[in-house]
Amino acid sequence: RNKGRRMAMTDRIHPASLLASWLVGRHLVRRGCGYKALDYVWFDGTKYVDTGIICTQDTAIEAEFMRDNTTAYYLYGATSEDNKASVTAYMTSGSGNWRFGGTSVSQSISKNTRQSTRADKSGMERNGTLNKYGGTVGTFATPKTLTLGCNHEYDGDYGTSRFIGRVYAFRIYQNGKPVLNYIPVSREGVQGFLDGVSGRFVPLED
Protein backbone atom coordinates (compact mmCIF):
# COMPACT_ATOMS: atom_id res chain seq x y z
CA ARG A 1 0.00 0.00 0.00
CA ASN A 2 2.77 2.45 0.88
CA LYS A 3 4.68 1.69 -2.31
CA GLY A 4 1.64 2.52 -4.40
CA ARG A 5 1.16 5.82 -2.64
CA ARG A 6 4.78 6.84 -3.15
CA MET A 7 4.60 6.16 -6.87
CA ALA A 8 1.39 8.17 -7.08
CA MET A 9 3.25 11.13 -5.56
CA THR A 10 6.21 10.90 -7.91
CA ASP A 11 4.95 9.49 -11.19
CA ARG A 12 4.65 12.98 -12.66
CA ILE A 13 8.34 13.67 -12.02
CA HIS A 14 10.56 11.47 -14.16
CA PRO A 15 9.72 8.14 -12.47
CA ALA A 16 12.37 6.35 -14.53
CA SER A 17 15.08 8.63 -13.11
CA LEU A 18 13.80 8.11 -9.58
CA LEU A 19 13.67 4.34 -10.05
CA ALA A 20 17.21 4.34 -11.44
CA SER A 21 18.56 6.22 -8.41
CA TRP A 22 16.68 3.89 -6.04
CA LEU A 23 18.11 0.84 -7.83
CA VAL A 24 21.65 2.25 -7.59
CA GLY A 25 21.27 2.54 -3.82
CA ARG A 26 19.79 -0.94 -3.42
CA HIS A 27 22.49 -2.42 -5.67
CA LEU A 28 25.23 -0.98 -3.45
CA VAL A 29 23.53 -2.41 -0.35
CA ARG A 30 23.10 -5.85 -1.88
CA ARG A 31 26.69 -5.97 -3.16
CA GLY A 32 27.87 -6.04 0.43
CA CYS A 33 29.71 -2.72 0.25
CA GLY A 34 29.57 -2.42 4.02
CA TYR A 35 25.95 -1.20 4.03
CA LYS A 36 23.01 -2.66 5.93
CA ALA A 37 19.53 -1.63 4.79
CA LEU A 38 17.35 -0.01 7.49
CA ASP A 39 13.63 0.73 7.59
CA TYR A 40 14.35 4.23 8.85
CA VAL A 41 16.99 6.51 10.39
CA TRP A 42 16.34 7.68 13.95
CA PHE A 43 16.83 11.37 14.79
CA ASP A 44 17.17 11.96 18.54
CA GLY A 45 16.83 15.76 18.65
CA THR A 46 20.57 16.46 18.36
CA LYS A 47 21.35 15.36 14.77
CA TYR A 48 21.03 16.79 11.27
CA VAL A 49 22.26 16.34 7.69
CA ASP A 50 23.29 19.18 5.39
CA THR A 51 22.10 18.17 1.90
CA GLY A 52 24.29 20.75 0.15
CA ILE A 53 21.35 21.78 -2.04
CA ILE A 54 20.08 25.34 -2.52
CA CYS A 55 16.30 25.43 -3.02
CA THR A 56 14.51 27.50 -5.66
CA GLN A 57 10.90 27.78 -6.82
CA ASP A 58 11.62 24.76 -9.05
CA THR A 59 12.58 22.50 -6.14
CA ALA A 60 10.34 19.69 -4.87
CA ILE A 61 10.94 17.92 -1.54
CA GLU A 62 9.50 14.56 -0.53
CA ALA A 63 9.76 13.32 3.04
CA GLU A 64 8.42 10.18 4.65
CA PHE A 65 8.67 10.45 8.42
CA MET A 66 7.10 9.81 11.81
CA ARG A 67 7.44 12.29 14.65
CA ASP A 68 8.06 10.87 18.11
CA ASN A 69 6.59 13.61 20.30
CA THR A 70 4.75 16.92 20.09
CA THR A 71 7.50 19.36 20.99
CA ALA A 72 8.41 22.06 18.45
CA TYR A 73 11.20 21.34 15.96
CA TYR A 74 12.15 21.41 12.28
CA LEU A 75 11.94 18.39 10.01
CA TYR A 76 13.98 20.31 7.43
CA GLY A 77 14.75 23.90 6.60
CA ALA A 78 16.74 26.68 4.98
CA THR A 79 15.78 30.21 6.04
CA SER A 80 16.20 33.70 4.66
CA GLU A 81 16.18 36.72 6.94
CA ASP A 82 12.80 37.97 5.66
CA ASN A 83 11.31 34.44 5.13
CA LYS A 84 10.53 35.23 1.46
CA ALA A 85 13.12 32.71 0.31
CA SER A 86 12.66 30.17 3.10
CA VAL A 87 11.89 26.47 2.62
CA THR A 88 10.96 24.81 5.92
CA ALA A 89 8.85 22.11 7.53
CA TYR A 90 8.29 23.12 11.15
CA MET A 91 6.45 20.90 13.62
CA THR A 92 4.54 22.45 16.53
CA SER A 93 2.57 20.73 19.33
CA GLY A 94 0.00 19.09 17.07
CA SER A 95 0.61 20.38 13.57
CA GLY A 96 3.19 21.09 10.91
CA ASN A 97 3.80 24.27 8.94
CA TRP A 98 5.32 23.99 5.45
CA ARG A 99 6.81 27.23 4.10
CA PHE A 100 7.80 27.50 0.45
CA GLY A 101 9.19 30.85 -0.64
CA GLY A 102 6.82 33.65 0.30
CA THR A 103 3.90 31.53 1.55
CA SER A 104 2.99 28.56 3.74
CA VAL A 105 0.34 26.00 4.69
CA SER A 106 -0.38 24.19 7.98
CA GLN A 107 -1.61 20.65 8.56
CA SER A 108 -2.42 18.54 11.62
CA ILE A 109 0.51 16.17 12.20
CA SER A 110 0.07 13.77 15.12
CA LYS A 111 2.89 11.77 16.69
CA ASN A 112 3.52 8.07 16.04
CA THR A 113 1.81 8.27 12.63
CA ARG A 114 3.78 7.77 9.42
CA GLN A 115 3.45 10.69 7.02
CA SER A 116 4.23 10.96 3.30
CA THR A 117 4.67 14.58 2.19
CA ARG A 118 5.72 16.47 -0.90
CA ALA A 119 6.23 20.23 -1.06
CA ASP A 120 6.73 22.25 -4.22
CA LYS A 121 5.41 25.47 -5.76
CA SER A 122 1.95 23.95 -6.31
CA GLY A 123 1.39 23.22 -2.61
CA MET A 124 2.08 20.63 0.07
CA GLU A 125 0.81 17.12 -0.64
CA ARG A 126 0.25 14.94 2.41
CA ASN A 127 -0.74 11.27 2.14
CA GLY A 128 -2.08 11.86 -1.37
CA THR A 129 -4.03 15.09 -0.69
CA LEU A 130 -2.79 18.42 -2.10
CA ASN A 131 -3.05 21.41 0.24
CA LYS A 132 -2.70 24.82 -1.41
CA TYR A 133 -0.60 27.62 0.04
CA GLY A 134 -2.20 30.74 1.44
CA GLY A 135 -0.26 33.13 -0.79
CA THR A 136 2.19 33.47 -3.68
CA VAL A 137 5.38 31.42 -3.79
CA GLY A 138 7.29 33.95 -5.90
CA THR A 139 10.73 33.63 -7.49
CA PHE A 140 13.50 32.89 -5.02
CA ALA A 141 16.64 30.97 -4.14
CA THR A 142 17.33 30.22 -0.50
CA PRO A 143 20.59 31.73 0.81
CA LYS A 144 21.53 28.53 2.67
CA THR A 145 21.69 24.84 1.83
CA LEU A 146 18.73 22.74 2.94
CA THR A 147 19.27 20.66 6.08
CA LEU A 148 17.33 17.57 7.17
CA GLY A 149 16.66 17.36 10.89
CA CYS A 150 17.02 21.07 11.65
CA ASN A 151 16.79 24.54 10.12
CA HIS A 152 19.81 26.08 8.37
CA GLU A 153 19.38 29.64 9.60
CA TYR A 154 20.14 32.73 7.52
CA ASP A 155 23.10 33.66 9.76
CA GLY A 156 24.73 30.30 9.00
CA ASP A 157 23.89 28.48 12.23
CA TYR A 158 22.33 25.03 12.29
CA GLY A 159 19.34 25.59 14.55
CA THR A 160 18.90 23.79 17.86
CA SER A 161 15.19 22.92 17.32
CA ARG A 162 15.99 19.51 15.86
CA PHE A 163 13.74 16.71 14.72
CA ILE A 164 12.86 13.78 16.99
CA GLY A 165 11.53 10.76 15.13
CA ARG A 166 11.99 8.46 12.17
CA VAL A 167 12.90 9.36 8.60
CA TYR A 168 11.97 6.58 6.14
CA ALA A 169 12.86 8.43 2.93
CA PHE A 170 13.94 11.88 1.79
CA ARG A 171 14.14 13.05 -1.82
CA ILE A 172 14.84 16.37 -3.55
CA TYR A 173 14.09 17.25 -7.19
CA GLN A 174 15.21 20.21 -9.28
CA ASN A 175 13.14 20.99 -12.36
CA GLY A 176 11.50 17.57 -12.05
CA LYS A 177 14.72 15.55 -11.92
CA PRO A 178 15.94 13.75 -8.77
CA VAL A 179 19.11 15.32 -7.33
CA LEU A 180 19.02 13.54 -3.96
CA ASN A 181 17.45 10.25 -2.87
CA TYR A 182 18.26 9.30 0.74
CA ILE A 183 17.90 5.58 1.55
CA PRO A 184 18.26 4.59 5.25
CA VAL A 185 21.32 2.40 5.88
CA SER A 186 24.03 1.75 8.43
CA ARG A 187 27.73 1.28 7.75
CA GLU A 188 30.08 -0.13 10.38
CA GLY A 189 27.39 0.46 12.96
CA VAL A 190 26.84 4.12 11.99
CA GLN A 191 23.32 5.10 10.90
CA GLY A 192 22.86 7.43 7.97
CA PHE A 193 21.67 7.55 4.39
CA LEU A 194 22.92 6.15 1.11
CA ASP A 195 22.21 8.71 -1.59
CA GLY A 196 20.85 6.75 -4.55
CA VAL A 197 21.78 9.62 -6.90
CA SER A 198 25.45 10.10 -5.97
CA GLY A 199 26.12 6.70 -4.35
CA ARG A 200 27.57 8.56 -1.33
CA PHE A 201 27.12 7.53 2.32
CA VAL A 202 25.81 10.43 4.42
CA PRO A 203 26.11 10.02 8.22
CA LEU A 204 24.20 12.15 10.69
CA GLU A 205 26.00 15.18 12.09
CA ASP A 206 25.91 16.71 15.58
mmCIF file of N, CA and C in Angstrom, residues 66-144:
data_model
loop_
_atom_site.group_PDB
_atom_site.id
_atom_site.type_symbol
_atom_site.label_atom_id
_atom_site.label_comp_id
_atom_site.label_asym_id
_atom_site.label_seq_id
_atom_site.Cartn_x
_atom_site.Cartn_y
_atom_site.Cartn_z
ATOM 1 N N MET A 66 8.008 9.956 10.685
ATOM 2 C CA MET A 66 7.102 9.809 11.814
ATOM 3 C C MET A 66 7.691 10.593 12.982
ATOM 4 N N ARG A 67 6.946 11.530 13.507
ATOM 5 C CA ARG A 67 7.436 12.290 14.649
ATOM 6 C C ARG A 67 7.191 11.511 15.928
ATOM 7 N N ASP A 68 8.113 11.662 16.889
ATOM 8 C CA ASP A 68 8.055 10.867 18.111
ATOM 9 C C ASP A 68 7.305 11.560 19.242
ATOM 10 N N ASN A 69 7.302 12.892 19.246
ATOM 11 C CA ASN A 69 6.595 13.614 20.300
ATOM 12 C C ASN A 69 6.024 14.907 19.739
ATOM 13 N N THR A 70 5.433 15.715 20.578
ATOM 14 C CA THR A 70 4.746 16.920 20.087
ATOM 15 C C THR A 70 5.456 18.198 20.521
ATOM 16 N N THR A 71 6.757 18.133 20.767
ATOM 17 C CA THR A 71 7.502 19.365 20.991
ATOM 18 C C THR A 71 7.740 20.046 19.644
ATOM 19 N N ALA A 72 8.221 21.277 19.679
ATOM 20 C CA ALA A 72 8.405 22.055 18.453
ATOM 21 C C ALA A 72 9.820 21.845 17.896
ATOM 22 N N TYR A 73 9.907 21.522 16.605
ATOM 23 C CA TYR A 73 11.204 21.341 15.963
ATOM 24 C C TYR A 73 11.024 21.345 14.451
ATOM 25 N N TYR A 74 12.143 21.432 13.748
ATOM 26 C CA TYR A 74 12.146 21.415 12.284
ATOM 27 C C TYR A 74 12.398 19.998 11.771
ATOM 28 N N LEU A 75 11.633 19.607 10.767
ATOM 29 C CA LEU A 75 11.940 18.394 10.013
ATOM 30 C C LEU A 75 13.047 18.700 9.011
ATOM 31 N N TYR A 76 12.920 19.825 8.315
ATOM 32 C CA TYR A 76 13.978 20.310 7.433
ATOM 33 C C TYR A 76 13.830 21.804 7.278
ATOM 34 N N GLY A 77 14.883 22.458 6.762
ATOM 35 C CA GLY A 77 14.751 23.899 6.599
ATOM 36 C C GLY A 77 15.986 24.580 6.051
ATOM 37 N N ALA A 78 15.724 25.713 5.396
ATOM 38 C CA ALA A 78 16.736 26.683 4.982
ATOM 39 C C ALA A 78 16.025 28.030 4.988
ATOM 40 N N THR A 79 16.527 28.983 5.755
ATOM 41 C CA THR A 79 15.780 30.208 6.037
ATOM 42 C C THR A 79 16.493 31.445 5.532
ATOM 43 N N SER A 80 15.703 32.368 4.986
ATOM 44 C CA SER A 80 16.198 33.697 4.655
ATOM 45 C C SER A 80 15.771 34.661 5.755
ATOM 46 N N GLU A 81 16.438 35.784 5.841
ATOM 47 C CA GLU A 81 16.177 36.724 6.941
ATOM 48 C C GLU A 81 14.744 37.245 6.941
ATOM 49 N N ASP A 82 14.165 37.441 5.737
ATOM 50 C CA ASP A 82 12.804 37.967 5.656
ATOM 51 C C ASP A 82 11.756 36.884 5.396
ATOM 52 N N ASN A 83 12.176 35.600 5.363
ATOM 53 C CA ASN A 83 11.310 34.443 5.126
ATOM 54 C C ASN A 83 10.809 34.314 3.693
ATOM 55 N N LYS A 84 11.053 35.300 2.825
ATOM 56 C CA LYS A 84 10.526 35.232 1.464
ATOM 57 C C LYS A 84 11.241 34.198 0.600
ATOM 58 N N ALA A 85 12.395 33.742 1.046
ATOM 59 C CA ALA A 85 13.124 32.706 0.312
ATOM 60 C C ALA A 85 13.354 31.483 1.182
ATOM 61 N N SER A 86 12.493 31.292 2.175
ATOM 62 C CA SER A 86 12.657 30.169 3.103
ATOM 63 C C SER A 86 11.945 28.921 2.590
ATOM 64 N N VAL A 87 12.526 27.765 2.869
ATOM 65 C CA VAL A 87 11.887 26.475 2.618
ATOM 66 C C VAL A 87 12.017 25.673 3.907
ATOM 67 N N THR A 88 10.902 25.474 4.614
ATOM 68 C CA THR A 88 10.965 24.810 5.916
ATOM 69 C C THR A 88 9.749 23.912 6.129
ATOM 70 N N ALA A 89 9.947 22.909 6.995
ATOM 71 C CA ALA A 89 8.848 22.108 7.525
ATOM 72 C C ALA A 89 9.022 22.127 9.037
ATOM 73 N N TYR A 90 8.141 22.868 9.721
ATOM 74 C CA TYR A 90 8.292 23.118 11.152
ATOM 75 C C TYR A 90 7.134 22.480 11.905
ATOM 76 N N MET A 91 7.463 21.591 12.843
ATOM 77 C CA MET A 91 6.450 20.904 13.623
ATOM 78 C C MET A 91 6.185 21.647 14.931
ATOM 79 N N THR A 92 4.921 21.882 15.244
ATOM 80 C CA THR A 92 4.536 22.451 16.531
ATOM 81 C C THR A 92 3.839 21.362 17.345
ATOM 82 N N SER A 93 3.111 21.731 18.397
ATOM 83 C CA SER A 93 2.572 20.735 19.331
ATOM 84 C C SER A 93 1.706 19.670 18.654
ATOM 85 N N GLY A 94 0.855 20.066 17.720
ATOM 86 C CA GLY A 94 -0.002 19.088 17.073
ATOM 87 C C GLY A 94 -0.132 19.271 15.582
ATOM 88 N N SER A 95 0.735 20.096 14.998
ATOM 89 C CA SER A 95 0.605 20.380 13.574
ATOM 90 C C SER A 95 1.973 20.598 12.952
ATOM 91 N N GLY A 96 1.968 20.779 11.638
ATOM 92 C CA GLY A 96 3.185 21.089 10.907
ATOM 93 C C GLY A 96 2.921 22.245 9.967
ATOM 94 N N ASN A 97 3.901 23.129 9.827
ATOM 95 C CA ASN A 97 3.797 24.272 8.935
ATOM 96 C C ASN A 97 4.855 24.152 7.851
ATOM 97 N N TRP A 98 4.416 24.077 6.595
ATOM 98 C CA TRP A 98 5.322 23.994 5.452
ATOM 99 C C TRP A 98 5.408 25.352 4.783
ATOM 100 N N ARG A 99 6.586 25.948 4.776
ATOM 101 C CA ARG A 99 6.814 27.229 4.095
ATOM 102 C C ARG A 99 7.576 26.974 2.810
ATOM 103 N N PHE A 100 7.151 27.642 1.753
ATOM 104 C CA PHE A 100 7.805 27.505 0.453
ATOM 105 C C PHE A 100 7.868 28.885 -0.178
ATOM 106 N N GLY A 101 9.064 29.494 -0.134
ATOM 107 C CA GLY A 101 9.185 30.853 -0.643
ATOM 108 C C GLY A 101 8.401 31.820 0.212
ATOM 109 N N GLY A 102 7.526 32.601 -0.414
ATOM 110 C CA GLY A 102 6.818 33.646 0.304
ATOM 111 C C GLY A 102 5.495 33.238 0.917
ATOM 112 N N THR A 103 5.210 31.944 1.036
ATOM 113 C CA THR A 103 3.903 31.533 1.548
ATOM 114 C C THR A 103 4.016 30.209 2.295
ATOM 115 N N SER A 104 2.924 29.782 2.933
ATOM 116 C CA SER A 104 2.988 28.559 3.739
ATOM 117 C C SER A 104 1.610 27.933 3.864
ATOM 118 N N VAL A 105 1.582 26.718 4.415
ATOM 119 C CA VAL A 105 0.337 26.004 4.687
ATOM 120 C C VAL A 105 0.559 25.149 5.932
ATOM 121 N N SER A 106 -0.472 24.994 6.762
ATOM 122 C CA SER A 106 -0.376 24.186 7.982
ATOM 123 C C SER A 106 -1.295 22.977 7.894
ATOM 124 N N GLN A 107 -0.852 21.882 8.515
ATOM 125 C CA GLN A 107 -1.615 20.651 8.559
ATOM 126 C C GLN A 107 -1.474 20.009 9.933
ATOM 127 N N SER A 108 -2.507 19.297 10.377
ATOM 128 C CA SER A 108 -2.421 18.545 11.619
ATOM 129 C C SER A 108 -1.483 17.358 11.427
ATOM 130 N N ILE A 109 -0.467 17.256 12.277
ATOM 131 C CA ILE A 109 0.514 16.168 12.200
ATOM 132 C C ILE A 109 0.640 15.553 13.590
ATOM 133 N N SER A 110 0.021 14.412 13.810
ATOM 134 C CA SER A 110 0.069 13.771 15.118
ATOM 135 C C SER A 110 1.329 12.928 15.253
ATOM 136 N N LYS A 111 1.708 12.602 16.472
ATOM 137 C CA LYS A 111 2.888 11.774 16.692
ATOM 138 C C LYS A 111 2.559 10.303 16.444
ATOM 139 N N ASN A 112 3.616 9.522 16.223
ATOM 140 C CA ASN A 112 3.518 8.067 16.043
ATOM 141 C C ASN A 112 2.633 7.673 14.860
ATOM 142 N N THR A 113 2.566 8.546 13.848
ATOM 143 C CA THR A 113 1.809 8.269 12.627
ATOM 144 C C THR A 113 2.698 8.569 11.429
ATOM 145 N N ARG A 114 2.911 7.569 10.575
ATOM 146 C CA ARG A 114 3.776 7.766 9.421
ATOM 147 C C ARG A 114 3.125 8.724 8.427
ATOM 148 N N GLN A 115 3.921 9.684 7.948
ATOM 149 C CA GLN A 115 3.454 10.693 7.020
ATOM 150 C C GLN A 115 4.253 10.626 5.725
ATOM 151 N N SER A 116 3.568 10.805 4.592
ATOM 152 C CA SER A 116 4.228 10.955 3.297
ATOM 153 C C SER A 116 3.892 12.343 2.772
ATOM 154 N N THR A 117 4.909 13.187 2.580
ATOM 155 C CA THR A 117 4.672 14.576 2.186
ATOM 156 C C THR A 117 5.515 14.954 0.980
ATOM 157 N N ARG A 118 4.990 15.903 0.240
ATOM 158 C CA ARG A 118 5.721 16.468 -0.895
ATOM 159 C C ARG A 118 5.389 17.948 -0.970
ATOM 160 N N ALA A 119 6.416 18.784 -0.970
ATOM 161 C CA ALA A 119 6.226 20.229 -1.056
ATOM 162 C C ALA A 119 6.907 20.765 -2.309
ATOM 163 N N ASP A 120 6.169 21.533 -3.085
ATOM 164 C CA ASP A 120 6.735 22.246 -4.219
ATOM 165 C C ASP A 120 5.903 23.509 -4.426
ATOM 166 N N LYS A 121 6.086 24.190 -5.559
ATOM 167 C CA LYS A 121 5.413 25.469 -5.760
ATOM 168 C C LYS A 121 3.905 25.348 -5.915
ATOM 169 N N SER A 122 3.396 24.121 -6.152
ATOM 170 C CA SER A 122 1.946 23.954 -6.307
ATOM 171 C C SER A 122 1.238 23.770 -4.963
ATOM 172 N N GLY A 123 1.992 23.427 -3.913
ATOM 173 C CA GLY A 123 1.385 23.218 -2.609
ATOM 174 C C GLY A 123 2.120 22.129 -1.844
ATOM 175 N N MET A 124 1.524 21.702 -0.745
ATOM 176 C CA MET A 124 2.083 20.629 0.067
ATOM 177 C C MET A 124 1.126 19.450 0.017
ATOM 178 N N GLU A 125 1.619 18.326 -0.523
ATOM 179 C CA GLU A 125 0.814 17.124 -0.645
ATOM 180 C C GLU A 125 1.109 16.206 0.541
ATOM 181 N N ARG A 126 0.070 15.815 1.256
ATOM 182 C CA ARG A 126 0.248 14.936 2.415
ATOM 183 C C ARG A 126 -0.641 13.717 2.274
ATOM 184 N N ASN A 127 -0.014 12.537 2.254
ATOM 185 C CA ASN A 127 -0.739 11.274 2.138
ATOM 186 C C ASN A 127 -1.729 11.281 0.970
ATOM 187 N N GLY A 128 -1.285 11.881 -0.150
ATOM 188 C CA GLY A 128 -2.077 11.864 -1.372
ATOM 189 C C GLY A 128 -3.020 13.027 -1.571
ATOM 190 N N THR A 129 -3.132 13.942 -0.590
ATOM 191 C CA THR A 129 -4.035 15.092 -0.690
ATOM 192 C C THR A 129 -3.230 16.374 -0.813
ATOM 193 N N LEU A 130 -3.502 17.167 -1.866
ATOM 194 C CA LEU A 130 -2.785 18.416 -2.097
ATOM 195 C C LEU A 130 -3.426 19.541 -1.296
ATOM 196 N N ASN A 131 -2.605 20.269 -0.555
ATOM 197 C CA ASN A 131 -3.048 21.410 0.241
ATOM 198 C C ASN A 131 -2.400 22.667 -0.319
ATOM 199 N N LYS A 132 -3.204 23.608 -0.770
ATOM 200 C CA LYS A 132 -2.705 24.819 -1.408
ATOM 201 C C LYS A 132 -2.139 25.795 -0.377
ATOM 202 N N TYR A 133 -1.163 26.582 -0.808
ATOM 203 C CA TYR A 133 -0.603 27.616 0.040
ATOM 204 C C TYR A 133 -1.576 28.784 0.179
ATOM 205 N N GLY A 134 -1.319 29.605 1.203
ATOM 206 C CA GLY A 134 -2.199 30.742 1.443
ATOM 207 C C GLY A 134 -1.809 31.997 0.699
ATOM 208 N N GLY A 135 -0.715 31.952 -0.062
ATOM 209 C CA GLY A 135 -0.260 33.129 -0.791
ATOM 210 C C GLY A 135 0.550 32.745 -2.004
ATOM 211 N N THR A 136 1.401 33.670 -2.468
ATOM 212 C CA THR A 136 2.193 33.475 -3.675
ATOM 213 C C THR A 136 3.592 32.992 -3.333
ATOM 214 N N VAL A 137 4.043 31.963 -4.031
ATOM 215 C CA VAL A 137 5.382 31.420 -3.793
ATOM 216 C C VAL A 137 6.447 32.424 -4.204
ATOM 217 N N GLY A 138 6.315 32.999 -5.405
ATOM 218 C CA GLY A 138 7.290 33.954 -5.900
ATOM 219 C C GLY A 138 8.542 33.288 -6.437
ATOM 220 N N THR A 139 9.455 34.098 -6.972
ATOM 221 C CA THR A 139 10.729 33.629 -7.491
ATOM 222 C C THR A 139 11.789 33.823 -6.421
ATOM 223 N N PHE A 140 12.543 32.778 -6.120
ATOM 224 C CA PHE A 140 13.504 32.887 -5.022
ATOM 225 C C PHE A 140 14.582 31.826 -5.152
ATOM 226 N N ALA A 141 15.640 32.004 -4.412
ATOM 227 C CA ALA A 141 16.641 30.969 -4.141
ATOM 228 C C ALA A 141 17.058 31.158 -2.691
ATOM 229 N N THR A 142 16.981 30.099 -1.908
ATOM 230 C CA THR A 142 17.330 30.218 -0.503
ATOM 231 C C THR A 142 18.817 30.556 -0.359
ATOM 232 N N PRO A 143 19.182 31.361 0.644
ATOM 233 C CA PRO A 143 20.589 31.734 0.810
ATOM 234 C C PRO A 143 21.434 30.631 1.417
ATOM 235 N N LYS A 144 20.810 29.607 1.998
ATOM 236 C CA LYS A 144 21.534 28.533 2.666
ATOM 237 C C LYS A 144 21.130 27.179 2.099
#
